[in-house]
Coordinates of C-alpha atoms and ligand atoms in Angstrom, one line a residue:
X1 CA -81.7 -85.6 32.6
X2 CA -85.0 -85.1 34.9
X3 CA -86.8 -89.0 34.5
X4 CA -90.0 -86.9 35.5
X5 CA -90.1 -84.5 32.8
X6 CA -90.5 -85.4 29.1
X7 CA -87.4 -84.7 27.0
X8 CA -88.8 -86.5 24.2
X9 CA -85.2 -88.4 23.5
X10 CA -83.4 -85.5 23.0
X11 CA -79.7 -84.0 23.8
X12 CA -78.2 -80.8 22.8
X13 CA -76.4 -80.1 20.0
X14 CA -73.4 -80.2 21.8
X15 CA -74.1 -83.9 23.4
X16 CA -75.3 -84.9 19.7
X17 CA -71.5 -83.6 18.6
X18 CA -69.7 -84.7 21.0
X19 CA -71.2 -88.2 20.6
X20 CA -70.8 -88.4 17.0
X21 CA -67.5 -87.4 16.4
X22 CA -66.8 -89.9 18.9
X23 CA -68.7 -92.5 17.2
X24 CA -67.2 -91.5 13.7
X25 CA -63.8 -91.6 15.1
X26 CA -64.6 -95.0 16.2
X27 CA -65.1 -96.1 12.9
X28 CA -62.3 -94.1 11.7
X29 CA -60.2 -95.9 13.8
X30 CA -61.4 -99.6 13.2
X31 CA -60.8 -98.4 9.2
X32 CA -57.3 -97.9 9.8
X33 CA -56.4 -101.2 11.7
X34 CA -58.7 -103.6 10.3
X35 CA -56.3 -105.2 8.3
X36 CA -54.1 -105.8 11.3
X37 CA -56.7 -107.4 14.0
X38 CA -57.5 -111.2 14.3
X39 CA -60.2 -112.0 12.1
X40 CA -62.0 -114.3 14.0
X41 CA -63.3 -114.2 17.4
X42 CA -64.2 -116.9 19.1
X43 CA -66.8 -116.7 21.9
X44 CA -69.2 -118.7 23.6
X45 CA -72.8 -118.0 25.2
X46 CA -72.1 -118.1 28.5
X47 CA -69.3 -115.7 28.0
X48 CA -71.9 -113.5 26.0
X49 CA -74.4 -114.1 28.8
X50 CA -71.9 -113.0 31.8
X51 CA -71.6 -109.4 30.2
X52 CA -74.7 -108.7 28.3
X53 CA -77.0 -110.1 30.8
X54 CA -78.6 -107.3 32.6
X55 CA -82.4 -105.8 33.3
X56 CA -83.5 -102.9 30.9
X57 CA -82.3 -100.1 32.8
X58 CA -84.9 -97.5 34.4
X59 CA -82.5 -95.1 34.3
X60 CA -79.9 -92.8 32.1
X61 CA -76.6 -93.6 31.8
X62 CA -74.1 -91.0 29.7
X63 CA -73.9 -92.0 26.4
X64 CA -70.2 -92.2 26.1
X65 CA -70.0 -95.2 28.9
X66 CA -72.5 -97.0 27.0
X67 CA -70.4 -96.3 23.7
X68 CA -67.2 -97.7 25.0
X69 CA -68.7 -100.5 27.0
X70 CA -70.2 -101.5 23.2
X71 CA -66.9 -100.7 21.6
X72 CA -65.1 -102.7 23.9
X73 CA -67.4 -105.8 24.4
X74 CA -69.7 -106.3 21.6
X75 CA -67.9 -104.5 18.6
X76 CA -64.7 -106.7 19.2
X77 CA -66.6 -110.2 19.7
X78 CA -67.3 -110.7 16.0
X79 CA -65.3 -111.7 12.9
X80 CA -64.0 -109.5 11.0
X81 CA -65.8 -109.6 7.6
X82 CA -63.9 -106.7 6.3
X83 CA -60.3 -108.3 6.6
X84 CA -58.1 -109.3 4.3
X85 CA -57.4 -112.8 5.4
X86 CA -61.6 -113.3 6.3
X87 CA -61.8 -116.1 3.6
X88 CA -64.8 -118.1 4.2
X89 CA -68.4 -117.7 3.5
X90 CA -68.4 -114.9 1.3
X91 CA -66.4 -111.7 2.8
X92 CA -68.1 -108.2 3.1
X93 CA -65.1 -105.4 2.5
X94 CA -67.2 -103.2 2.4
X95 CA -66.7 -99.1 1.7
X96 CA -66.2 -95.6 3.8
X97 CA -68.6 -94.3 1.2
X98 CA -71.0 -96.4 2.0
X99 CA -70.9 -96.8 5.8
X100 CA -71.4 -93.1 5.9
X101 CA -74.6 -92.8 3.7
X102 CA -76.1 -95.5 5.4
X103 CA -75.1 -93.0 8.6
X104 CA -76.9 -90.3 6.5
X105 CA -80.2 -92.7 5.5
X106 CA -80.8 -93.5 9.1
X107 CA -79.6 -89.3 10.4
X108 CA -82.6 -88.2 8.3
X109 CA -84.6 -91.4 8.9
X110 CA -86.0 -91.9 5.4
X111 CA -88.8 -94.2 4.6
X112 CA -88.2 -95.7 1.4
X113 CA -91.4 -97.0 1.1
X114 CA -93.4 -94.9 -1.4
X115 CA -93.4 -92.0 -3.4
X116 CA -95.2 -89.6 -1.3
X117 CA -92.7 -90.7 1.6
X118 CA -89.8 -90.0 -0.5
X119 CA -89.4 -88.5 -3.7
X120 CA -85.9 -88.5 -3.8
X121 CA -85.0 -92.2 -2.4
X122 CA -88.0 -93.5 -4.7
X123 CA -86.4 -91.5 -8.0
X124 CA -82.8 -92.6 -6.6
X125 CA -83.8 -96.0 -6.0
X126 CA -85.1 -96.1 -9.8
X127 CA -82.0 -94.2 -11.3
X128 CA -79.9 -96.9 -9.5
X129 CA -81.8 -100.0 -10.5
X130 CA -81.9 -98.6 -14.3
X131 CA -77.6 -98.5 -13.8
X132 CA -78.4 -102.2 -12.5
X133 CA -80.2 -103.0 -15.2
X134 CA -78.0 -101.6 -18.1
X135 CA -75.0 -103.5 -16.5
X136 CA -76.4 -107.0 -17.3
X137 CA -78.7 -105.8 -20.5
X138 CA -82.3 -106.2 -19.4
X139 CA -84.5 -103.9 -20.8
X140 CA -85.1 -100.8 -18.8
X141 CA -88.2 -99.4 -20.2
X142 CA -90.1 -102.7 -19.8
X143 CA -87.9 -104.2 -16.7
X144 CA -87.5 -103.2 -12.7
X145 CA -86.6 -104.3 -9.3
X146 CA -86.3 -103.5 -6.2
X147 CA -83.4 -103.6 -3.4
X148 CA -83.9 -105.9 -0.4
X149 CA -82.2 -106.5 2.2
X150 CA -80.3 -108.9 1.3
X151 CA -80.1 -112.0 -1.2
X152 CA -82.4 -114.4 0.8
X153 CA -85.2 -111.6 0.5
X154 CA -84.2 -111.0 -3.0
X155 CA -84.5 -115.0 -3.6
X156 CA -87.9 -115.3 -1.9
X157 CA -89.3 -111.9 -3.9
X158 CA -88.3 -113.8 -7.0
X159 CA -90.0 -117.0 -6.3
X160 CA -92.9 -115.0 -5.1
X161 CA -93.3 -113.4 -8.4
X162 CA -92.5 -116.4 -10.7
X163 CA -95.1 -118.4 -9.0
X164 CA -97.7 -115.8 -9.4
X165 CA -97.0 -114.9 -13.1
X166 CA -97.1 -118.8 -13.8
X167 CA -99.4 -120.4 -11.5
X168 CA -101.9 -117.6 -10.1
X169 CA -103.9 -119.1 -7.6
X170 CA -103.5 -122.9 -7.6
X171 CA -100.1 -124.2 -7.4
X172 CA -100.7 -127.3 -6.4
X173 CA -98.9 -129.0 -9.2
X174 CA -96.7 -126.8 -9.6
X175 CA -92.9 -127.7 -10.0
X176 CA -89.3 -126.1 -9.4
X177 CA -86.1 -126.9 -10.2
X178 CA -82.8 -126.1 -8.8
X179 CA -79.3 -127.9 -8.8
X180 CA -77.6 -129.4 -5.8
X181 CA -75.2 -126.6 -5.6
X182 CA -78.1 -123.9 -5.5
X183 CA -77.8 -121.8 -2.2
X184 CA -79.5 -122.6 0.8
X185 CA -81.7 -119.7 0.7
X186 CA -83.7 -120.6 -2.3
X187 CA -84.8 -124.2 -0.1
X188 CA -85.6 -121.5 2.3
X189 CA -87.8 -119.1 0.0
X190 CA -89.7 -122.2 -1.3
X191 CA -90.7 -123.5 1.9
X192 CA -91.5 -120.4 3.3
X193 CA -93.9 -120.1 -0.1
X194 CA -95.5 -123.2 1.0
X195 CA -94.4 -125.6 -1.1
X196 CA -94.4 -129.2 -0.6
X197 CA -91.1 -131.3 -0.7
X198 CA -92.6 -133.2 -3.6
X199 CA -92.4 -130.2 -5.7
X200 CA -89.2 -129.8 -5.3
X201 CA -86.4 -130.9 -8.0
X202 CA -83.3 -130.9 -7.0
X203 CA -80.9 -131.7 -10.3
X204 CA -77.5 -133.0 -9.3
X205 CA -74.6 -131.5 -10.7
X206 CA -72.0 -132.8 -13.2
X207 CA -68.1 -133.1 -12.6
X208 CA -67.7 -129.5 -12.7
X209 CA -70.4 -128.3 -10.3
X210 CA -72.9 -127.4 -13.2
X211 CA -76.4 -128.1 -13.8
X212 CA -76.8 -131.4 -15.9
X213 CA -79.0 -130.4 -18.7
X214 CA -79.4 -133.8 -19.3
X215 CA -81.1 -134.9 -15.9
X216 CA -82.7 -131.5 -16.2
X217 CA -84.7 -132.8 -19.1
X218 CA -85.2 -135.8 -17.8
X219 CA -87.1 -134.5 -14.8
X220 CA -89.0 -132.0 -16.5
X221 CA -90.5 -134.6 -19.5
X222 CA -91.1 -136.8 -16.5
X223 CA -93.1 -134.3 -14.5
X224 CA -95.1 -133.3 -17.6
X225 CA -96.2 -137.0 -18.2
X226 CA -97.2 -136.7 -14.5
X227 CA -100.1 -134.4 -15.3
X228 CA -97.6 -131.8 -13.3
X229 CA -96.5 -128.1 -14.1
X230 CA -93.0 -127.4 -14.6
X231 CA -93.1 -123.6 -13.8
X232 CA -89.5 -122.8 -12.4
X233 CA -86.0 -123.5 -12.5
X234 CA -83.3 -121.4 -10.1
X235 CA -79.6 -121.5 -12.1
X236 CA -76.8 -120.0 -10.0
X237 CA -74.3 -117.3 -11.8
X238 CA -71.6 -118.3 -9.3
X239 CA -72.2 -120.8 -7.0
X240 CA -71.4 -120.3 -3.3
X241 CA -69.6 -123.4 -2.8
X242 CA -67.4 -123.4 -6.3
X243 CA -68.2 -120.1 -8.2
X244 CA -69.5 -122.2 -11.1
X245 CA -71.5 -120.6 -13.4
X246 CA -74.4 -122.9 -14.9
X247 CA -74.8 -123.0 -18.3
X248 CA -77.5 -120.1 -18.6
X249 CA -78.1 -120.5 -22.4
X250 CA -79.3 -123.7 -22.3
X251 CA -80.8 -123.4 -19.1
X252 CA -82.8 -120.4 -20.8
X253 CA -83.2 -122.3 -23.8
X254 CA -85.5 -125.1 -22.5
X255 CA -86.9 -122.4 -20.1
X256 CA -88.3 -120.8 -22.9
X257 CA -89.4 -124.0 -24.6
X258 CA -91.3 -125.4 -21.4
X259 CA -92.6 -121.9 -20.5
X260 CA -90.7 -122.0 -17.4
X261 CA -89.7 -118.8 -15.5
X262 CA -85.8 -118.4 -14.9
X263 CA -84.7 -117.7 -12.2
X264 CA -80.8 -116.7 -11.8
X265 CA -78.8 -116.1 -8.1
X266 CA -76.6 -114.3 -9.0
X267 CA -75.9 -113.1 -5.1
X268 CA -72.4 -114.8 -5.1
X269 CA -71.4 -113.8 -8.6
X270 CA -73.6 -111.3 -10.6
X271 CA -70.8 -108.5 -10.0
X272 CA -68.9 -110.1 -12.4
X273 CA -70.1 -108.5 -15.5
X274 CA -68.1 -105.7 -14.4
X275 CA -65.1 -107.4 -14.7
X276 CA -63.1 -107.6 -18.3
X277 CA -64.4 -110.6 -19.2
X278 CA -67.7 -110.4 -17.4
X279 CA -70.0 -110.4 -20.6
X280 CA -68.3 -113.9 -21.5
X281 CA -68.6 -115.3 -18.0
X282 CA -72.2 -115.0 -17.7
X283 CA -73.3 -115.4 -20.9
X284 CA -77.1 -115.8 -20.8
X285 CA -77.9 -114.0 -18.1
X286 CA -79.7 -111.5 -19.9
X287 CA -82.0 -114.1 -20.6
X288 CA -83.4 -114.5 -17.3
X289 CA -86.8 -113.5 -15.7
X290 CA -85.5 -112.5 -12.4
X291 CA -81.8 -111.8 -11.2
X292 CA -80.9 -111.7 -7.6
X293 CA -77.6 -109.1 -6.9
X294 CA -76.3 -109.0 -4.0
X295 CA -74.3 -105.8 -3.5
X296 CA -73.4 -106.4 0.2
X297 CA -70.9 -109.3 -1.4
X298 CA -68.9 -108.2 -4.1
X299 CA -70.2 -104.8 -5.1
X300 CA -68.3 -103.8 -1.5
X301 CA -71.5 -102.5 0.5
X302 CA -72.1 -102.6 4.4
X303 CA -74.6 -104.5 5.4
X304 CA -77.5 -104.7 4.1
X305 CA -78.7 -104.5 0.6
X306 CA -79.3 -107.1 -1.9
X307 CA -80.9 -106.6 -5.1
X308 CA -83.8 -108.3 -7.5
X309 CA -84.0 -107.6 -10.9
X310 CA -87.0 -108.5 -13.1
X311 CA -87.7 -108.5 -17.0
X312 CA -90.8 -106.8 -16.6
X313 CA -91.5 -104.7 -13.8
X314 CA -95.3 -105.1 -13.7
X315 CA -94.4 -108.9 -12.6
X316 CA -93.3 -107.0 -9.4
X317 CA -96.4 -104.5 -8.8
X318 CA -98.8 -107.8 -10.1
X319 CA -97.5 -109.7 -7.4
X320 CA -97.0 -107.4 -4.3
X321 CA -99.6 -104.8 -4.9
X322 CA -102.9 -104.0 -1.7
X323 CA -104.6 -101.7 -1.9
X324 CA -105.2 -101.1 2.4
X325 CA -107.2 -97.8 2.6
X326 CA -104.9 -96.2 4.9
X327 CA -102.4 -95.6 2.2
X328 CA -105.5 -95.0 -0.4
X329 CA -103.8 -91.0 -0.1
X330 CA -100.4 -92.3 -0.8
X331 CA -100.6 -94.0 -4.2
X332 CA -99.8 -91.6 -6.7
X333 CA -99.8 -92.2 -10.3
X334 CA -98.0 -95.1 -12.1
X335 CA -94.5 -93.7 -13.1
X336 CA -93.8 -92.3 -9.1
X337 CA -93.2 -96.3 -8.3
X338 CA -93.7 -97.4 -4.9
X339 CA -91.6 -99.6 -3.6
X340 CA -94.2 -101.1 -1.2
X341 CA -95.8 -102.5 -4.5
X342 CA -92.7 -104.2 -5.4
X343 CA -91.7 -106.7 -3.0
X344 CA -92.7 -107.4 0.7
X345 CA -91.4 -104.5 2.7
X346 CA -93.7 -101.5 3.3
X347 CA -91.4 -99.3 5.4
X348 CA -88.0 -99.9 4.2
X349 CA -84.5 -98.6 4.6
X350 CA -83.1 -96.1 2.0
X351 CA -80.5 -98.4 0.6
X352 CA -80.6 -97.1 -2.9
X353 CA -78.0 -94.3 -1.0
X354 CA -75.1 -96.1 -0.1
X355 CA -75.0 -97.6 -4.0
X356 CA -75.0 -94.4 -5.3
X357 CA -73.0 -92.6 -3.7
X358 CA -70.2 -94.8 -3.8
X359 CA -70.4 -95.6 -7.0
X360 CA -70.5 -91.9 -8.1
X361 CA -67.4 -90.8 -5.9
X362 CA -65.0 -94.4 -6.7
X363 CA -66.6 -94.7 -10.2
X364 CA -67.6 -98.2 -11.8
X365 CA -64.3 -98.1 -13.0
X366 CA -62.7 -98.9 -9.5
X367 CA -65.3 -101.6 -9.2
X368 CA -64.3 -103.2 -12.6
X369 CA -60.1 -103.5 -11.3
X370 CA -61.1 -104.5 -7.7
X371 CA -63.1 -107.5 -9.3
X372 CA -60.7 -107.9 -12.0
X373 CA -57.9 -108.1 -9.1
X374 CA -59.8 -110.4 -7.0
X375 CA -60.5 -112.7 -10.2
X376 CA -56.9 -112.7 -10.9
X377 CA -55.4 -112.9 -7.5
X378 CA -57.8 -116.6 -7.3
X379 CA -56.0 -117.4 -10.8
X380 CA -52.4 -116.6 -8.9
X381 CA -53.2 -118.9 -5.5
X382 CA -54.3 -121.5 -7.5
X383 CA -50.9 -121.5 -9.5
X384 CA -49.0 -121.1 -6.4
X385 CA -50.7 -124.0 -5.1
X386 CA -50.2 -126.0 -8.3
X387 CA -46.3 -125.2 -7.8
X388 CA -46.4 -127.8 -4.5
X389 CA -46.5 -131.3 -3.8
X390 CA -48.5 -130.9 -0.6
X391 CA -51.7 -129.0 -2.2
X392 CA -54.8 -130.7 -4.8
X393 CA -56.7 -127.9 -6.1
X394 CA -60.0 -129.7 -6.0
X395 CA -62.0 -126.5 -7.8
X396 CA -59.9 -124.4 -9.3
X397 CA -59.8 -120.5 -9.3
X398 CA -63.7 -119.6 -10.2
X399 CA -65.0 -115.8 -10.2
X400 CA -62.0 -115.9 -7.2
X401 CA -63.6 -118.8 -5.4
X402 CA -61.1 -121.9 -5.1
X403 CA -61.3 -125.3 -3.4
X404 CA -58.4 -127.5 -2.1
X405 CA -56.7 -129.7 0.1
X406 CA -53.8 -131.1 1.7
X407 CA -52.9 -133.8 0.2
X408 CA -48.6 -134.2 0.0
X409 CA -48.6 -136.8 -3.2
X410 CA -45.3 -138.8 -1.4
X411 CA -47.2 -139.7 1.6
X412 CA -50.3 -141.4 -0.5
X413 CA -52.8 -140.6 2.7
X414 CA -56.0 -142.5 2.5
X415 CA -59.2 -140.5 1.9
X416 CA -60.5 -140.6 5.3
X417 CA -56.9 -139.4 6.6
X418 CA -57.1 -136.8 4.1
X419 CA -60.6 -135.3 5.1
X420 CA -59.1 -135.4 8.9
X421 CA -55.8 -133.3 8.4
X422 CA -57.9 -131.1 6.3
X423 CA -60.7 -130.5 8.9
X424 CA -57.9 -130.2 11.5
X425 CA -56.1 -127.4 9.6
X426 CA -59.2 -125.3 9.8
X427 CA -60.0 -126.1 13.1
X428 CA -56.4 -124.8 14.2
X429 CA -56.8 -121.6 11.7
X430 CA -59.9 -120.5 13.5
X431 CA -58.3 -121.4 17.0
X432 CA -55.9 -119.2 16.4
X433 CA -57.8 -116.3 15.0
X434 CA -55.1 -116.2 12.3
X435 CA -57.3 -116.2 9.5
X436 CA -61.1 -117.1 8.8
X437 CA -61.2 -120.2 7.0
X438 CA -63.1 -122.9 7.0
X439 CA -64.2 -126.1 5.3
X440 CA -66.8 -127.5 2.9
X441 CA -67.8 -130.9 1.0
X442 CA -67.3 -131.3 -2.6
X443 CA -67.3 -134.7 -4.2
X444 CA -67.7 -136.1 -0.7
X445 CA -64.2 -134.6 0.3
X446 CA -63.5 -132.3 2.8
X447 CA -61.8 -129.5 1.5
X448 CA -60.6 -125.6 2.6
X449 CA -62.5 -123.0 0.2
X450 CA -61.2 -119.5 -0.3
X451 CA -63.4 -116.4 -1.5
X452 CA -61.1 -114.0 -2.2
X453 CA -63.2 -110.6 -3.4
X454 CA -61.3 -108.7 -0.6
X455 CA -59.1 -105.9 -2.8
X456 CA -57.1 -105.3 0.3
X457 CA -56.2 -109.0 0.2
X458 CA -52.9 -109.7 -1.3
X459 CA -50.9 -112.8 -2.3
X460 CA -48.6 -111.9 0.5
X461 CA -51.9 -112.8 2.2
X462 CA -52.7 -115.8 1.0
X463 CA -49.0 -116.8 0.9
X464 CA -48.7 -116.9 4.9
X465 CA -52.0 -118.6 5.5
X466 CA -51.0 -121.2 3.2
X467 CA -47.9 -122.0 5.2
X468 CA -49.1 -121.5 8.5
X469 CA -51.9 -124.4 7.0
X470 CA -48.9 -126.4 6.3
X471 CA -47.3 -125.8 9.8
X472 CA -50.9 -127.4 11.2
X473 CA -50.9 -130.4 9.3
X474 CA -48.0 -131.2 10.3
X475 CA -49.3 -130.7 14.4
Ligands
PLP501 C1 -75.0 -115.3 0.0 C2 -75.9 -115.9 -1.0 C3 -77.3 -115.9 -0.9 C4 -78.0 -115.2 0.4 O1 -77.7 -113.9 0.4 P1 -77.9 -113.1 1.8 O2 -77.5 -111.7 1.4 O3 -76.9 -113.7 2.7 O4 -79.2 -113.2 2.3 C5 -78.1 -116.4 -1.8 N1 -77.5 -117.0 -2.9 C6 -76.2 -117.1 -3.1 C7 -75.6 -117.8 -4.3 C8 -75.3 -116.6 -2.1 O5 -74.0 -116.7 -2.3

């Protein structure tokens, strides 16, 4: 390529080929041995530094050295959230489907911004959020909602919106609540919305993980005498920590009683209504305000899409509409939605795509049985662990999330002896790259938490991490 000649980015059709077949056989390729690589890599910053570090280059370089240098070096140095033995945080199996129309949404570069940008992602994006909708019964004349990138975004829009249908202007007195065990993100959203600390309730749990109703109303008849506004509470449909579903009929009970928007994250466990029992699990959740999805979890997308669902879609346009007179040609009339006037994004990736077009070649029905397997596979590890002496199960199997510990009954360890094999297990999995495991704190105990909505993971699986965990205790 001539550097004093404008090629406006370009290569020919045979350098665009050759480059992505090779890139599609890369993926190809890291499809078929996923399940066989380490899942954790392990890398510090200088290491990061010595072969990243470099000047932009003035330059060209052909496209296939930079493609295997990346391949090579950056591509490997990161956990594998795909693999069947990545069991911390929450896992991203992901799809084929779905990595290829994200390929496609980015090949045609679609702004999913507006109507007039895109008819067809804007109509998708609708269509998909109505399937969304159905699925946990809000209604979906009057209701909406929008995909974000990711649950945090969904979780902020949500706040966003509750706290201008209920406080408009002043919120100075206003007041939310949300348990101990809400996720981080929600902490995140409210500080970002400028809220003080002092308007912050945060409900400790009961012996099960759940919202105490009881310290709920508490808090809330104390505020009230306080000359304060109660105005939203955040319930969790599946904790990140435990899986634990609050109880959202009562939570939506006394919502509607104190006139207080409901919020549910649903991030971690909303795709459970597509399981057999999912109805049953999440009773109530058709109560709430606002719902935050997050297909990038258990629905089996890539990176990124999370999703907000809202009771009444004008709450969304209400809330994130401008009218800036550069887009004054762009509006359009009411029923060709804009997704600019829905949330905080203007120009906005087409994620709508990847969602439907996996789910229309799989069909929901593989969804439901790789949920319903991952539910029961948790049910399965927590009897295996029930079977030994070594193992407490701390939390047991939730929507496939379960908490325990090493803790052999014979040896009658103290706690703090306890908490140190227990950290020390995890610290040798993820030295070793067998497996991504890692620890969290419930009831003050250290303990090793398993997600386990990978449907390539099997008990074989979870089987030989348990026993190479019991071969590091023992270190
Ligand atoms: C993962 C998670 C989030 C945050 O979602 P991101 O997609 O990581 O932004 C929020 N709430 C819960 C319950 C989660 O599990």
């Amino acid at each position: 390529m001539k550097s004093n000649k404008n090629q406006g980015l370009r290569l020919s059709k045979e350098a665009m080929q050759d480059f992505g077949y090779k890139v599609v056989d890369a993926v190809i390729e890291h499809f078929e041995t996923q399940d066989k690589k380490l899942p954790v890599s392990n890398a510090s910053r200088l290491e990061m530094d010595k072969l990243f570090s470099e000047d932009a280059p003035e330059n060209p370089m052909p496209a296939t050295e930079v493609l295997n240098f990346v391949l090579e070096n950056v591509l490997t140095q990161s956990n594998v959230m795909t693999h069947p033995k990545t069991y911390a945080f929450v896992p991203g199996p992901s799809n084929y489907i779905s990595v290829m129309s994200d390929t496609l949404a980015t090949g045609f570069n679609i702004f999913a911004g507006g109507w007039v940008g895109s008819a067809g992602a804007a109509g998708l994006e609708i269509s998909t959020l109505n399937w969304m909708l159905k699925l946990f019964n809000f209604p979906v004349k009057k209701g909406g909602g929008i995909f974000t990138s990711g649950g945090s975004l969904a979780n902020l829009t949500a706040l966003a919106t509750a706290r201008k249908v209920k406080c408009g202007e002043d919120f100075s007195k206003a007041i939310i609540y949300l348990s101990d065990q809400a996720h981080s993100s929600n902490i995140k959203a409210i500080n970002i919305l400028g809220f003080k600390k002092e308007q912050i309730r945060v409900i400790p749990t009961d012996m099960e993980f759940k919202f105490s109703i009881n310290k709920l109303k508490n808090a809330i008849a104390r505020d009230k005498i306080e000359g304060l506004k109660p105005f939203c509470l955040i319930a969790s449909s599946g904790t990140t920590n435990t899986g634990t579903v609050d109880p959202l009929e009562e939570l939506a009970a006394i919502c509607k009683k104190e006139n207080i928007w409901l919020h549910v994250d649903g991030a971690f466990g909303a795709a459970v209504i597509l399981s057999k029992n999912g109805k049953k699990l999440l009773k109530g959740i058709d109560k709430a305000d606002s719902l935050t999805i997050d297909p990038h979890k258990w629905l089996f997308q890539p990176y990124e899409i999370g999703c907000l669902l809202v009771r009444d879609h004008k709450c969304l346009s209400g809330t994130f509409t401008e009218k800036p007179v550069y887009l004054r040609d762009i509006e359009g009339n009411e029923s060709e939605i804009n997704f600019y006037d829905h949330g905080i994004e203007l120009t906005r990736h087409f994620r709508a795509l990847k969602f439907y077009m996996s789910i229309k070649t799989f069909g929901l029905k593989a969804f439901r049985e790789a949920i319903d397997y991952n539910i029961n596979l948790a049910e399965q590890v927590e009897a295996e662990l029930r079977k030994s002496d070594k193992w407490e199960v701390v939390s047991p199997a939730t929507l496939a999330i379960i908490n325990f510990r090493y803790n052999p009954v014979k040896e009658n360890l103290s706690e703090k002896k306890i908490d140190l094999i227990n950290q020390k297990i995890a610290a040798k999995m993820m030295a070793s790259g067998e497996a991504l495991l890692v620890t969290t704190i419930l009831l003050g105990q250290v303990v090793l938490r398993m997600c386990l909505i990978n449907p390539r993971t099997t008990l074989e699986d979870v089987k030989s991490t348990i026993a190479l965990c019991e071969k590091f205790a023992l270190e």
